[in-house]
Amino acid sequence: MFLQQARWRKPYRIPYSLRRRIRYTPRRVFSIRWWRKSYLDNPLQPAKGRGEDTYVQVSWEQALKLIHEQHDRIRKANGPSAIFAGSYGWRSSGVLHKAQTLLQRYMNLAGGYSGHSGDYSTGAAQVIMPHVVGSVEVYEQQTSWPLILENSQVVVLWGMNPLNTLKIAWSSTDEQGLEYFHQLKKSGKPVIAIDPIRSETIEFFDDNATWIAPNMGTDVALMLGIAHTLMTQGKHDKVFLEKYTTGYPQFEEYLTGKSDNTPKSAVWAAEITGVPEAQIVKLAELMAANRTMLMAGWGIQRQQYGEQKHWMLVTLAAMLGQIGTPGGGFGFSYHYSNGGNPTRVGGVLPEMSAAIAGHASEAADDGGMTAIPVARIVDALENPGGQISA
């Protein structure tokens, strides 16, 4: 059951739901403790051949003793910054029994640790967005779907495959977002899907969407070609840019080629992206003539210079001047965890926190780092004793 307009409604059935396809979920509680044999034989000099060792069963008492001894040895010898207290990728959805939080709470009580910064999902976007819009944006509340269905005239899906990714979430999902995309399809609104791959989402919309397939990694060039067309045709919102943004004059110098002798025209963009010039011009005109919602996924920023993709898309939305209008602007989370669903107004139970009052981390006091970029743990494991830049 779910609440809609102050009335309880029966849950809808989604024919393409992943949950409906899963009939049985195996459950098992592992109560046996296993340890690498070479570690038990010599904790300070494990045998070579990581991943090839045999495992032996130990008691809870022995397991806890081994953990305590090594934790105490490393902390005394190297300080708290030498202890990495886990990434975010292993967890329980519960507010009390999340293993990562409990581990970090314990490490904070013991004197601190080195944590991680960023995540694997939005590592580039979440770094640049606070400088562009004031928040990470990728995990913020989106313009709600009812507003989009009522007010948006054109919806652009840029580098996203929601028919696949909305079947998962950070914890669990009821897949309501899938139903909203189904309603978008039924609405008959023009949908532009920009993706080098003909994804499940493009197959889902079929003739209800226009598929544009730029060359891989050329999204910014395509956005620049659209932006240049808006500017040369006088269809960019000068009032909005003057009132609500900073830096546009400098950007326009780059866009026109005044700063580097290379105008970022539709012709220029076509050569890079493989998208015909006429289609780029038509896309710009369509966006400017209608209330347009630009929805973008995260895949486009998981590459070199990935931060430029979302930065430029916000710039394009600002040129259209529709940010803040019902059904206009941009959003970076419609493809994930039911982004765009109306926000609940009820109370939410807080989680157990890893932070401990009066127990500030001492990791910085011993000259070490308090956090490392989340993906650098792989480099650290592959290069023991090495020097690794941030």
Short mmCIF file of C-alpha atoms in Angstrom, two decimals:
data_model
loop_
_atom_site.label_atom_id
_atom_site.label_comp_id
_atom_site.label_asym_id
_atom_site.label_seq_id
_atom_site.Cartn_x
_atom_site.Cartn_y
_atom_site.Cartn_z
CA MET A 1 0.00 0.00 0.00
CA PHE A 2 1.09 3.59 -0.54
CA LEU A 3 -0.32 7.01 0.28
CA GLN A 4 -1.39 9.31 -2.54
CA GLN A 5 -3.35 12.55 -2.09
CA ALA A 6 -4.23 11.60 1.50
CA ARG A 7 -5.71 8.24 0.40
CA TRP A 8 -4.32 4.73 0.65
CA ARG A 9 -3.83 3.13 -2.74
CA LYS A 10 -3.18 -0.44 -3.75
CA PRO A 11 0.34 -1.02 -5.05
CA TYR A 12 0.61 -1.11 -8.82
CA ARG A 13 2.08 -4.08 -10.62
CA ILE A 14 5.02 -3.33 -12.87
CA PRO A 15 5.28 -5.93 -15.65
CA TYR A 16 9.02 -5.32 -16.21
CA SER A 17 9.87 -5.35 -12.50
CA LEU A 18 12.97 -7.25 -11.40
CA ARG A 19 11.33 -8.10 -8.06
CA ARG A 20 8.55 -9.99 -9.82
CA ARG A 21 11.11 -12.19 -11.54
CA ILE A 22 12.82 -13.20 -8.30
CA ARG A 23 10.85 -16.05 -6.75
CA TYR A 24 13.29 -17.25 -4.13
CA THR A 25 16.04 -15.57 -2.18
CA PRO A 26 18.36 -17.98 -0.34
CA ARG A 27 19.10 -17.05 3.24
CA ARG A 28 21.94 -18.36 5.37
CA VAL A 29 23.62 -17.17 8.52
CA PHE A 30 27.33 -17.92 8.66
CA SER A 31 28.34 -18.61 12.24
CA ILE A 32 31.72 -20.23 11.51
CA ARG A 33 34.88 -18.11 11.71
CA TRP A 34 37.53 -18.79 9.07
CA TRP A 35 41.12 -17.53 8.99
CA ARG A 36 43.98 -17.81 6.50
CA LYS A 37 46.33 -20.58 7.62
CA SER A 38 49.52 -18.67 6.75
CA TYR A 39 48.34 -15.73 8.85
CA LEU A 40 47.77 -17.97 11.86
CA ASP A 41 51.22 -19.49 11.41
CA ASN A 42 52.96 -16.09 11.19
CA PRO A 43 50.79 -12.95 11.49
CA LEU A 44 53.73 -10.60 10.85
CA GLN A 45 54.92 -12.34 7.68
CA PRO A 46 51.99 -13.79 5.69
CA ALA A 47 52.89 -16.20 2.92
CA LYS A 48 52.99 -15.01 -0.66
CA GLY A 49 50.21 -15.90 -3.06
CA ARG A 50 47.32 -13.80 -1.80
CA GLY A 51 44.04 -15.51 -2.64
CA GLU A 52 45.65 -18.96 -2.89
CA ASP A 53 45.91 -19.74 0.82
CA THR A 54 43.86 -22.33 2.66
CA TYR A 55 41.47 -21.40 5.46
CA VAL A 56 41.02 -23.00 8.85
CA GLN A 57 38.22 -22.75 11.36
CA VAL A 58 38.84 -20.85 14.61
CA SER A 59 36.74 -20.12 17.68
CA TRP A 60 35.16 -16.74 18.38
CA GLU A 61 37.59 -16.27 21.28
CA GLN A 62 40.61 -16.89 19.04
CA ALA A 63 39.26 -14.68 16.25
CA LEU A 64 38.63 -11.74 18.59
CA LYS A 65 42.05 -12.20 20.21
CA LEU A 66 43.79 -12.10 16.81
CA ILE A 67 41.90 -8.97 15.76
CA HIS A 68 42.66 -7.19 19.03
CA GLU A 69 46.37 -8.05 18.97
CA GLN A 70 46.91 -6.81 15.42
CA HIS A 71 44.76 -3.72 15.93
CA ASP A 72 46.69 -2.81 19.07
CA ARG A 73 50.08 -3.47 17.43
CA ILE A 74 49.40 -1.37 14.34
CA ARG A 75 47.87 1.52 16.29
CA LYS A 76 50.80 1.69 18.73
CA ALA A 77 53.46 1.33 16.04
CA ASN A 78 52.02 3.56 13.31
CA GLY A 79 49.21 5.64 14.75
CA PRO A 80 45.52 5.75 13.86
CA SER A 81 46.07 7.01 10.31
CA ALA A 82 47.61 3.63 9.45
CA ILE A 83 44.25 1.93 9.97
CA PHE A 84 41.78 2.01 7.08
CA ALA A 85 38.34 1.36 8.51
CA GLY A 86 36.61 0.10 5.46
CA SER A 87 34.95 1.31 2.30
CA TYR A 88 31.21 1.97 2.04
CA GLY A 89 30.39 -0.90 -0.27
CA TRP A 90 29.63 -3.60 2.30
CA ARG A 91 26.70 -2.99 4.54
CA SER A 92 23.31 -3.88 5.91
CA SER A 93 20.38 -1.60 5.22
CA GLY A 94 19.44 -1.50 8.87
CA VAL A 95 19.84 1.60 11.01
CA LEU A 96 21.41 -0.36 13.87
CA HIS A 97 23.31 -3.27 12.34
CA LYS A 98 25.30 -1.67 9.53
CA ALA A 99 28.71 -3.35 9.78
CA GLN A 100 30.65 -0.43 8.32
CA THR A 101 29.17 2.08 10.78
CA LEU A 102 29.77 -0.19 13.76
CA LEU A 103 33.38 -0.77 12.71
CA GLN A 104 34.04 2.95 12.36
CA ARG A 105 32.31 3.67 15.66
CA TYR A 106 34.61 1.16 17.32
CA MET A 107 37.68 2.67 15.61
CA ASN A 108 36.67 6.16 16.72
CA LEU A 109 36.40 4.94 20.32
CA ALA A 110 39.87 3.40 19.95
CA GLY A 111 41.40 6.68 18.78
CA GLY A 112 40.56 7.29 15.14
CA TYR A 113 41.29 5.87 11.70
CA SER A 114 41.70 6.76 8.04
CA GLY A 115 38.43 6.75 6.15
CA HIS A 116 37.56 7.36 2.52
CA SER A 117 36.38 10.34 0.52
CA GLY A 118 34.05 10.22 -2.45
CA ASP A 119 32.43 7.11 -3.89
CA TYR A 120 32.55 4.96 -6.99
CA SER A 121 29.20 6.11 -8.33
CA THR A 122 29.70 9.86 -8.67
CA GLY A 123 33.37 10.43 -7.95
CA ALA A 124 33.76 13.29 -10.44
CA ALA A 125 30.34 14.96 -10.31
CA GLN A 126 30.12 15.22 -6.52
CA VAL A 127 33.47 17.04 -6.45
CA ILE A 128 32.66 19.69 -9.07
CA MET A 129 28.96 20.25 -8.37
CA PRO A 130 29.38 22.10 -5.04
CA HIS A 131 31.41 24.71 -6.94
CA VAL A 132 28.72 24.95 -9.64
CA VAL A 133 25.38 24.75 -7.81
CA GLY A 134 26.33 24.73 -4.12
CA SER A 135 25.67 21.06 -3.35
CA VAL A 136 26.66 17.62 -4.63
CA GLU A 137 23.32 17.60 -6.51
CA VAL A 138 23.65 13.96 -7.64
CA TYR A 139 21.98 12.80 -4.41
CA GLU A 140 19.56 15.71 -3.95
CA GLN A 141 15.79 15.68 -4.26
CA GLN A 142 14.77 15.97 -7.90
CA THR A 143 11.88 17.91 -9.41
CA SER A 144 8.97 15.57 -8.67
CA TRP A 145 7.54 13.35 -11.38
CA PRO A 146 3.98 14.71 -11.07
CA LEU A 147 5.37 18.18 -11.94
CA ILE A 148 7.27 16.76 -14.89
CA LEU A 149 4.28 14.86 -16.25
CA GLU A 150 2.14 17.97 -15.90
CA ASN A 151 4.54 20.68 -17.10
CA SER A 152 7.50 19.31 -19.05
CA GLN A 153 7.09 19.47 -22.81
CA VAL A 154 10.37 17.79 -23.74
CA VAL A 155 12.38 15.31 -21.66
CA VAL A 156 16.02 14.60 -22.48
CA LEU A 157 17.60 11.41 -21.13
CA TRP A 158 21.35 11.98 -21.33
CA GLY A 159 23.63 9.01 -20.68
CA MET A 160 21.18 7.11 -18.50
CA ASN A 161 19.43 3.74 -18.60
CA PRO A 162 16.70 3.97 -15.92
CA LEU A 163 14.82 0.87 -17.09
CA ASN A 164 17.83 -1.04 -15.84
CA THR A 165 19.20 1.03 -12.96
CA LEU A 166 15.87 1.76 -11.25
CA LYS A 167 15.62 -1.93 -10.40
CA ILE A 168 18.27 -1.40 -7.74
CA ALA A 169 18.88 1.21 -5.02
CA TRP A 170 21.24 2.03 -2.17
CA SER A 171 19.23 -0.21 0.14
CA SER A 172 16.03 -1.56 -1.41
CA THR A 173 13.63 -0.23 -4.01
CA ASP A 174 9.91 -0.44 -4.60
CA GLU A 175 10.58 0.50 -8.24
CA GLN A 176 8.09 3.38 -8.30
CA GLY A 177 10.41 5.24 -10.64
CA LEU A 178 9.79 2.62 -13.32
CA GLU A 179 6.09 3.37 -13.22
CA TYR A 180 6.75 7.08 -13.76
CA PHE A 181 8.81 6.35 -16.87
CA HIS A 182 5.91 4.19 -18.05
CA GLN A 183 3.60 7.18 -17.54
CA LEU A 184 6.05 9.39 -19.42
CA LYS A 185 5.89 6.99 -22.35
CA LYS A 186 2.09 6.97 -22.30
CA SER A 187 1.98 10.78 -22.15
CA GLY A 188 3.31 11.10 -25.68
CA LYS A 189 5.72 13.87 -24.68
CA PRO A 190 8.80 14.10 -26.92
CA VAL A 191 11.65 12.14 -25.34
CA ILE A 192 15.24 12.55 -26.55
CA ALA A 193 17.55 9.69 -25.53
CA ILE A 194 21.25 10.52 -25.93
CA ASP A 195 23.38 7.40 -25.53
CA PRO A 196 26.01 5.67 -27.69
CA ILE A 197 24.35 2.36 -26.78
CA ARG A 198 20.81 1.33 -27.67
CA SER A 199 19.92 0.50 -24.08
CA GLU A 200 16.89 -1.15 -22.51
CA THR A 201 15.43 2.31 -21.95
CA ILE A 202 15.65 3.20 -25.63
CA GLU A 203 14.09 -0.15 -26.52
CA PHE A 204 11.34 0.57 -23.97
CA PHE A 205 10.42 3.95 -25.46
CA ASP A 206 10.90 2.64 -29.02
CA ASP A 207 9.08 4.97 -31.44
CA ASN A 208 8.11 7.27 -28.54
CA ALA A 209 11.67 8.58 -28.32
CA THR A 210 14.33 9.99 -30.63
CA TRP A 211 17.63 8.19 -30.17
CA ILE A 212 20.81 10.20 -30.68
CA ALA A 213 24.04 8.18 -30.52
CA PRO A 214 27.14 10.41 -30.22
CA ASN A 215 30.61 8.94 -30.28
CA MET A 216 31.69 7.64 -26.88
CA GLY A 217 32.98 10.36 -24.55
CA THR A 218 31.92 13.33 -26.72
CA ASP A 219 28.98 14.52 -24.61
CA VAL A 220 30.54 17.90 -23.77
CA ALA A 221 31.23 18.62 -27.44
CA LEU A 222 27.57 17.91 -28.22
CA MET A 223 26.42 20.18 -25.39
CA LEU A 224 28.75 22.92 -26.61
CA GLY A 225 27.35 22.63 -30.13
CA ILE A 226 23.83 23.02 -28.73
CA ALA A 227 24.93 25.96 -26.56
CA HIS A 228 26.62 27.69 -29.52
CA THR A 229 23.44 27.32 -31.57
CA LEU A 230 21.34 28.81 -28.77
CA MET A 231 23.70 31.77 -28.51
CA THR A 232 24.06 32.51 -32.23
CA GLN A 233 20.28 32.31 -32.72
CA GLY A 234 19.70 34.56 -29.71
CA LYS A 235 17.70 31.87 -27.92
CA HIS A 236 19.71 31.84 -24.71
CA ASP A 237 18.07 33.52 -21.71
CA LYS A 238 20.22 36.61 -21.13
CA VAL A 239 18.08 37.83 -18.23
CA PHE A 240 18.42 34.52 -16.36
CA LEU A 241 22.16 34.35 -17.00
CA GLU A 242 22.68 37.90 -15.77
CA LYS A 243 20.54 37.52 -12.66
CA TYR A 244 21.26 33.99 -11.48
CA THR A 245 24.71 32.98 -12.72
CA THR A 246 28.31 34.11 -12.60
CA GLY A 247 31.00 33.54 -15.20
CA TYR A 248 28.88 33.41 -18.35
CA PRO A 249 30.81 36.18 -20.19
CA GLN A 250 34.03 34.17 -19.82
CA PHE A 251 32.27 31.01 -20.97
CA GLU A 252 30.85 32.81 -24.00
CA GLU A 253 34.36 33.87 -25.02
CA TYR A 254 35.32 30.20 -25.06
CA LEU A 255 32.08 29.19 -26.80
CA THR A 256 32.56 31.69 -29.63
CA GLY A 257 36.26 30.91 -29.99
CA LYS A 258 37.34 34.37 -28.92
CA SER A 259 39.67 32.87 -26.31
CA ASP A 260 41.10 30.01 -28.42
CA ASN A 261 40.15 30.73 -32.07
CA THR A 262 37.87 27.67 -32.17
CA PRO A 263 34.12 28.41 -32.27
CA LYS A 264 32.21 25.50 -30.71
CA SER A 265 29.62 25.54 -33.48
CA ALA A 266 27.28 22.76 -34.53
CA VAL A 267 29.64 22.07 -37.45
CA TRP A 268 32.57 21.73 -35.05
CA ALA A 269 30.54 19.48 -32.72
CA ALA A 270 29.32 17.29 -35.58
CA GLU A 271 32.87 16.40 -36.59
CA ILE A 272 33.69 15.29 -33.05
CA THR A 273 30.45 13.60 -32.01
CA GLY A 274 29.31 12.01 -35.25
CA VAL A 275 25.90 13.63 -34.76
CA PRO A 276 24.83 15.52 -37.92
CA GLU A 277 24.97 19.32 -37.76
CA ALA A 278 21.30 19.62 -38.69
CA GLN A 279 20.30 17.34 -35.80
CA ILE A 280 22.34 19.38 -33.32
CA VAL A 281 20.69 22.60 -34.50
CA LYS A 282 17.24 20.99 -34.36
CA LEU A 283 17.91 19.73 -30.84
CA ALA A 284 18.88 23.22 -29.66
CA GLU A 285 15.78 24.75 -31.22
CA LEU A 286 13.54 22.07 -29.68
CA MET A 287 14.96 22.68 -26.20
CA ALA A 288 14.58 26.45 -26.48
CA ALA A 289 11.02 26.33 -27.80
CA ASN A 290 9.70 24.05 -25.05
CA ARG A 291 9.76 23.54 -21.29
CA THR A 292 12.66 21.10 -21.21
CA MET A 293 13.85 18.79 -18.45
CA LEU A 294 17.45 17.61 -18.84
CA MET A 295 17.94 14.29 -17.03
CA ALA A 296 21.48 12.92 -16.92
CA GLY A 297 22.97 9.72 -15.56
CA TRP A 298 26.28 9.07 -13.86
CA GLY A 299 28.04 6.96 -16.47
CA ILE A 300 29.07 10.03 -18.44
CA GLN A 301 31.24 11.24 -15.53
CA ARG A 302 32.97 7.91 -14.93
CA GLN A 303 35.81 8.69 -17.30
CA GLN A 304 38.68 11.12 -17.78
CA TYR A 305 37.50 14.73 -17.46
CA GLY A 306 34.20 13.34 -16.22
CA GLU A 307 33.49 16.43 -14.13
CA GLN A 308 33.03 18.45 -17.31
CA LYS A 309 29.87 16.54 -18.34
CA HIS A 310 27.62 17.57 -15.47
CA TRP A 311 29.20 21.02 -15.26
CA MET A 312 28.41 21.68 -18.91
CA LEU A 313 24.90 20.28 -18.64
CA VAL A 314 24.12 22.74 -15.83
CA THR A 315 25.56 25.50 -18.03
CA LEU A 316 23.27 24.43 -20.87
CA ALA A 317 20.25 24.38 -18.54
CA ALA A 318 21.18 27.88 -17.35
CA MET A 319 21.32 29.13 -20.95
CA LEU A 320 17.81 27.78 -21.48
CA GLY A 321 16.78 29.78 -18.40
CA GLN A 322 14.35 27.17 -17.10
CA ILE A 323 16.05 26.14 -13.86
CA GLY A 324 13.53 26.48 -11.05
CA THR A 325 10.47 26.38 -13.29
CA PRO A 326 7.90 23.56 -12.96
CA GLY A 327 9.10 20.74 -15.21
CA GLY A 328 12.20 22.60 -16.42
CA GLY A 329 15.89 22.59 -15.57
CA PHE A 330 18.01 19.54 -14.86
CA GLY A 331 18.30 16.50 -12.60
CA PHE A 332 21.03 13.93 -12.03
CA SER A 333 19.23 11.19 -10.10
CA TYR A 334 16.09 10.16 -11.98
CA HIS A 335 17.77 6.90 -12.94
CA TYR A 336 18.57 5.85 -9.38
CA SER A 337 16.73 4.92 -6.20
CA ASN A 338 13.37 6.34 -7.33
CA GLY A 339 14.71 9.84 -7.89
CA GLY A 340 11.85 12.25 -8.58
CA ASN A 341 9.32 10.41 -6.45
CA PRO A 342 7.39 12.84 -4.21
CA THR A 343 9.23 13.28 -0.92
CA ARG A 344 7.78 11.79 2.24
CA VAL A 345 6.80 14.16 5.02
CA GLY A 346 6.77 11.60 7.83
CA GLY A 347 9.52 11.10 10.36
CA VAL A 348 12.60 9.04 9.59
CA LEU A 349 14.45 6.97 12.17
CA PRO A 350 18.06 8.11 12.55
CA GLU A 351 20.89 5.65 12.07
CA MET A 352 23.47 4.73 14.64
CA SER A 353 26.34 7.12 14.02
CA ALA A 354 30.01 6.30 13.61
CA ALA A 355 30.87 9.61 15.29
CA ILE A 356 31.38 9.59 19.05
CA ALA A 357 30.87 12.73 21.12
CA GLY A 358 34.15 13.72 22.74
CA HIS A 359 36.14 11.24 20.65
CA ALA A 360 37.52 13.29 17.77
CA SER A 361 39.75 11.36 15.40
CA GLU A 362 43.45 11.56 16.22
CA ALA A 363 44.49 10.47 12.73
CA ALA A 364 45.45 13.99 11.69
CA ASP A 365 47.44 14.55 14.88
CA ASP A 366 50.00 11.87 14.01
CA GLY A 367 50.81 13.50 10.69
CA GLY A 368 48.71 11.11 8.64
CA MET A 369 45.71 11.53 6.39
CA THR A 370 42.19 11.26 7.80
CA ALA A 371 40.76 10.08 4.47
CA ILE A 372 41.91 8.66 1.16
CA PRO A 373 40.08 8.72 -2.18
CA VAL A 374 37.84 5.67 -2.11
CA ALA A 375 39.40 3.94 -5.15
CA ARG A 376 42.97 4.38 -3.87
CA ILE A 377 42.63 1.43 -1.48
CA VAL A 378 43.13 -0.85 -4.50
CA ASP A 379 46.42 0.90 -5.33
CA ALA A 380 47.49 0.63 -1.70
CA LEU A 381 46.82 -3.11 -1.60
CA GLU A 382 48.66 -3.67 -4.87
CA ASN A 383 51.68 -1.57 -3.82
CA PRO A 384 52.49 -2.35 -0.17
CA GLY A 385 54.98 0.16 1.18
CA GLY A 386 54.67 2.39 -1.88
CA GLN A 387 54.02 6.12 -2.13
CA ILE A 388 50.64 6.89 -3.70
CA SER A 389 49.43 10.36 -4.61
CA ALA A 390 45.89 11.44 -3.83
#
